[in-house]
Coordinates of N, CA and C in Angstrom, one line a residue:
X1 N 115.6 70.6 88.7 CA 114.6 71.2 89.6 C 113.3 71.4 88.8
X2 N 112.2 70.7 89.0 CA 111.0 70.9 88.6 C 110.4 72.5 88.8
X3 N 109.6 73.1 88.2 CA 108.8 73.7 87.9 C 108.4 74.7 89.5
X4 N 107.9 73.5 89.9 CA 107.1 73.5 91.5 C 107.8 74.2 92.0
X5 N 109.1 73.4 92.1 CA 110.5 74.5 93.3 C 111.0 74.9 92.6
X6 N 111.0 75.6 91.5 CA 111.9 76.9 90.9 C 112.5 77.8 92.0
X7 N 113.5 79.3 92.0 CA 113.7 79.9 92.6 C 112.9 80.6 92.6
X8 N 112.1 81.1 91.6 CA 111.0 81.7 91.5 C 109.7 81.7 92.8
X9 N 109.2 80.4 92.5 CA 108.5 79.9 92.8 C 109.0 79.8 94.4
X10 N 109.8 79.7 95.0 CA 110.6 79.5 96.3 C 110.3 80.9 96.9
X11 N 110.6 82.1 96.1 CA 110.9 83.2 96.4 C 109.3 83.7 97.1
X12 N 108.5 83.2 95.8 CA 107.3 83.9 96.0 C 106.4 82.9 97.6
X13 N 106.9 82.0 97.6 CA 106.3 81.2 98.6 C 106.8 82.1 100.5
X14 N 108.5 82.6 100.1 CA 108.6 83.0 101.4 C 108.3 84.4 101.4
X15 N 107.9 85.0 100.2 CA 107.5 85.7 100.7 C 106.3 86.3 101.3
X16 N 104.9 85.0 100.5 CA 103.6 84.6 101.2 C 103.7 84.3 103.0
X17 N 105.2 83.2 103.3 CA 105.5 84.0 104.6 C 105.6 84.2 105.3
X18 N 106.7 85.3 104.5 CA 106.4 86.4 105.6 C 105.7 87.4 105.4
X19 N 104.9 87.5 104.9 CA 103.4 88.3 104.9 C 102.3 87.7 105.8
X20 N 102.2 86.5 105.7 CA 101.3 85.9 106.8 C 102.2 86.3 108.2
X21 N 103.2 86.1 108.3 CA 103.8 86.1 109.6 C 103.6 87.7 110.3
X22 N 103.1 88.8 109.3 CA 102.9 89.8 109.6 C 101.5 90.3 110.3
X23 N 100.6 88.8 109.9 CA 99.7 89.3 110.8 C 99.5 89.1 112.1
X24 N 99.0 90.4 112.5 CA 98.8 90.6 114.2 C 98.3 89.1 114.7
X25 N 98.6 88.4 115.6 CA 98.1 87.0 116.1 C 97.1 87.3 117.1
X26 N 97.2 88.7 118.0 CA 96.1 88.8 119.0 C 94.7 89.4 118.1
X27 N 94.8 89.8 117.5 CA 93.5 90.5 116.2 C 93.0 89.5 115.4
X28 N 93.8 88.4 115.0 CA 94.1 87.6 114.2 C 92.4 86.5 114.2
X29 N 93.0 86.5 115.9 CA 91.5 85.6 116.1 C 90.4 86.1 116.2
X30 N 89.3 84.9 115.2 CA 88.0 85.7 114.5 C 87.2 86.7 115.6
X31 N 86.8 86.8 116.9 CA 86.2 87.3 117.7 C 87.2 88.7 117.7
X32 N 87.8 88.5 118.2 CA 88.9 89.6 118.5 C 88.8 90.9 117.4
X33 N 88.8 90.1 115.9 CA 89.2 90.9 114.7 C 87.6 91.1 114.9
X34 N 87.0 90.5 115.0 CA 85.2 91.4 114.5 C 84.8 92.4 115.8
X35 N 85.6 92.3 116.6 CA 85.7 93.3 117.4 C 86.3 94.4 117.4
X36 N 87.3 94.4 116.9 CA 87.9 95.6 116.3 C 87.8 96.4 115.2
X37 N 87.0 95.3 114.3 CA 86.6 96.0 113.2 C 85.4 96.7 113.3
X38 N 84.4 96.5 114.4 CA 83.5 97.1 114.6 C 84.0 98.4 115.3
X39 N 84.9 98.2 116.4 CA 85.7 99.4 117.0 C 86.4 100.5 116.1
X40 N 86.6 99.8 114.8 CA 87.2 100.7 114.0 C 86.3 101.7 113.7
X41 N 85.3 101.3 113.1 CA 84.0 102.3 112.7 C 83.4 102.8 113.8
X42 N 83.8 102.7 115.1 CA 82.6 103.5 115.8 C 84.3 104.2 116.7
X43 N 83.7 105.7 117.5 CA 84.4 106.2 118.2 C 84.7 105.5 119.6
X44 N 83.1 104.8 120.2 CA 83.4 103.9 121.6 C 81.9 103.2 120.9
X45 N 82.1 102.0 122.2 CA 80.6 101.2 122.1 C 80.7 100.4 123.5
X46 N 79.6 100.3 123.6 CA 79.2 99.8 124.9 C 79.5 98.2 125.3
X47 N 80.0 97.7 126.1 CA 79.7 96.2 126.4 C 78.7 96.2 125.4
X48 N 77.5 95.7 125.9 CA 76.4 95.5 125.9 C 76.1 95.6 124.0
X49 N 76.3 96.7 123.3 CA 76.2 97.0 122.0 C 77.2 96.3 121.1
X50 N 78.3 96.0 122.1 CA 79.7 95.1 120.9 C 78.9 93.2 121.4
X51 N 78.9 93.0 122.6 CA 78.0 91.8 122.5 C 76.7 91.6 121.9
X52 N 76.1 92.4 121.7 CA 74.6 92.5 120.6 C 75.0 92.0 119.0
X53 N 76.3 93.2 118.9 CA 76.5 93.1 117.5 C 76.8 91.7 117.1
X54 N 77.8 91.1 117.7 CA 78.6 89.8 117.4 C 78.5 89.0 118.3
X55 N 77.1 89.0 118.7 CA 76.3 87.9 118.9 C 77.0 87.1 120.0
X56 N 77.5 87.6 120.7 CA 78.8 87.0 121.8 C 78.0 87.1 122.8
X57 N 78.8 86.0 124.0 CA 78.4 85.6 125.1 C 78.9 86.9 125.9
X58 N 78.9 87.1 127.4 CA 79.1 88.4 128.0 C 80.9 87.4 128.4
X59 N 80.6 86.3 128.5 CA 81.9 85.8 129.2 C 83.6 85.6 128.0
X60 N 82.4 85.4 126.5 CA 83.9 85.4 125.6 C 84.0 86.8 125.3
X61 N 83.2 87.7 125.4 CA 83.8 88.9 124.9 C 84.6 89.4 126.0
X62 N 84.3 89.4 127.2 CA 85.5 89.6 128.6 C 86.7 89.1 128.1
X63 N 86.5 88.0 127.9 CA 88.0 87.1 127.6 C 88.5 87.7 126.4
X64 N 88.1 87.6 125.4 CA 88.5 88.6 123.9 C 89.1 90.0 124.1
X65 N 88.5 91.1 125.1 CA 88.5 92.2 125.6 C 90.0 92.1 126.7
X66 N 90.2 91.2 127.3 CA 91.2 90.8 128.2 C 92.3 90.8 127.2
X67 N 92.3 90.2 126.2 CA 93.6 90.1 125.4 C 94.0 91.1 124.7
X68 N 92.8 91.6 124.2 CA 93.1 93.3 123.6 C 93.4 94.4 124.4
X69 N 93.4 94.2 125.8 CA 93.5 95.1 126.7 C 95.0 95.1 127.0
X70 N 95.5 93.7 127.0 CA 96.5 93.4 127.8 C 97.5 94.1 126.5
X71 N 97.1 93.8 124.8 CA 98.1 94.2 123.8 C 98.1 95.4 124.0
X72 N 97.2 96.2 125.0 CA 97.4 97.9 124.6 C 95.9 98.3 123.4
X73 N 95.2 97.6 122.8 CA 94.8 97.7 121.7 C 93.1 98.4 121.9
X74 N 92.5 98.2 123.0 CA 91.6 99.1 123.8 C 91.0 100.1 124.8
X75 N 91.1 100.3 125.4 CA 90.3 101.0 126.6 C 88.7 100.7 126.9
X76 N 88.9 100.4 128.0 CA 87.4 99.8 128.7 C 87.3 101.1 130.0
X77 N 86.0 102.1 129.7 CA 86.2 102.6 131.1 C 84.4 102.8 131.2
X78 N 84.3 102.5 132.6 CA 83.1 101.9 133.2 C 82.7 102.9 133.3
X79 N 81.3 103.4 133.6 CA 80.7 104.8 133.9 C 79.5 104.4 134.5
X80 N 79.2 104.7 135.7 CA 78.2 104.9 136.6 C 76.9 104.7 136.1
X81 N 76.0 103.8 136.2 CA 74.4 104.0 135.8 C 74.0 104.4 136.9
X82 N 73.7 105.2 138.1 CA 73.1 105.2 139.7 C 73.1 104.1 139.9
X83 N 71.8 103.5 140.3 CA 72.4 102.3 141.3 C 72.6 100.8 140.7
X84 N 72.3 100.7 139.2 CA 72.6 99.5 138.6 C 74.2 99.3 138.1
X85 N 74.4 98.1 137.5 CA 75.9 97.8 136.8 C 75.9 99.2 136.5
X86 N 77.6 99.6 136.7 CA 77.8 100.5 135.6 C 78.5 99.8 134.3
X87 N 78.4 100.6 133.1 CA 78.1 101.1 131.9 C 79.8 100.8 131.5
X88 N 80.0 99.8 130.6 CA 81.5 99.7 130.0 C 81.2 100.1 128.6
X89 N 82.3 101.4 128.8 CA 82.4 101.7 127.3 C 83.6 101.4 126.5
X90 N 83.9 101.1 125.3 CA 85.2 100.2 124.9 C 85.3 101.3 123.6
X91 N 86.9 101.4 123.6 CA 87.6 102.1 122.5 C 88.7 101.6 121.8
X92 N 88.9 101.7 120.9 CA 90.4 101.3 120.0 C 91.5 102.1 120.8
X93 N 92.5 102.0 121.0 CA 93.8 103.0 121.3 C 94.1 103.1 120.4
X94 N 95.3 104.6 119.8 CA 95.8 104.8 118.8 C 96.7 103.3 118.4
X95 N 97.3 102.5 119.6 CA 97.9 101.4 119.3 C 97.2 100.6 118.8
X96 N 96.1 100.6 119.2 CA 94.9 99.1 118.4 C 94.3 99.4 117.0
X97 N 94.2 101.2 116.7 CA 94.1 101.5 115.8 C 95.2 101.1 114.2
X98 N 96.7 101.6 114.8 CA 97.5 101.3 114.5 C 97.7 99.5 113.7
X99 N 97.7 99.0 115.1 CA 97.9 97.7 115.2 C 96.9 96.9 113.8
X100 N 95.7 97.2 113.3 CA 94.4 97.5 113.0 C 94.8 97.5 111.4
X101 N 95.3 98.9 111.1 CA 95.7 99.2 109.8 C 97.0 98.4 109.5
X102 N 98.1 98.3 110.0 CA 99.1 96.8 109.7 C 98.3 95.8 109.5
X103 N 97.5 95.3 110.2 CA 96.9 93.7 109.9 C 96.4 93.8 108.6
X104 N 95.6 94.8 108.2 CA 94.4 94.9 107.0 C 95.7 94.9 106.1
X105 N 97.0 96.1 106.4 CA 97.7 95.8 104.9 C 98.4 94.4 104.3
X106 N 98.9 93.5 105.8 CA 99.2 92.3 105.6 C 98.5 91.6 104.5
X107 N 97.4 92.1 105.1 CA 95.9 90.8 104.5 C 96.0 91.1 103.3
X108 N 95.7 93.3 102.9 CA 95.9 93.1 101.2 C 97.0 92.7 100.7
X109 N 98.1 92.5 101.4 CA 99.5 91.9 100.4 C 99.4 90.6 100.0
X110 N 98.8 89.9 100.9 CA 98.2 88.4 100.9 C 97.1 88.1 99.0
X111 N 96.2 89.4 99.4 CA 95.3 89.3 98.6 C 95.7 89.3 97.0
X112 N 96.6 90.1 97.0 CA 97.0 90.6 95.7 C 98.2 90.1 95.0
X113 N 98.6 88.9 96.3 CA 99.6 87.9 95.2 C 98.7 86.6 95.1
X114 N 97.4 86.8 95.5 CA 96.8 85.7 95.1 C 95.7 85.7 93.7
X115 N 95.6 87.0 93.4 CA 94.8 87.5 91.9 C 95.3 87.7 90.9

């Protein structure tokens, strides 16, 4: 057995993964994750202020927002302007929070068998 496929070398491979395998797949995707990561640092943000930030269309961040809704991982609740659109404000759930801090530790276990 060469070098390459030691047991060693075998070991460390499955455990790369299943470390990858631990990351969240709905967060995972880049819109989704820069969405959350902006939701992480703020308490709520508006439609309007999370599409500003990440430069997003109004129609992918619905769709992005749809998937994070569906995992549990947000809160969207609309609030009245008088008579124009009302006002979506968007939050992490303790679950998206959660969900949030697993992904990042994945990532550092990732990081640190690669330095």
């Amino acid at each position: 057995m060469t070098d390459k496929f030691s047991k060693g070398n075998l070991a460390k491979l499955a455990s790369h993964a299943e470390a990858l395998g631990k990351l969240e797949e709905t967060i995972h995707v880049k819109g989704r994750l820069s969405i959350v990561s902006a939701l992480a640092a703020a308490q709520s943000l508006t439609f309007t202020e999370v599409r500003d930030l990440l430069d997003l269309t109004d129609g992918n961040l619905a769709a992005h927002l749809r998937a994070l809704d569906a995992a549990g991982y947000v809160r969207l609740v609309k609030r009245g302007r008088g008579h124009g659109k009302p006002l979506t404000h968007i939050s992490l759930t303790t679950a998206g929070r959660n969900a949030f801090r697993r992904y990042l530790a994945a990532l550092e276990s990732i990081v640190k068998r690669h330095r």
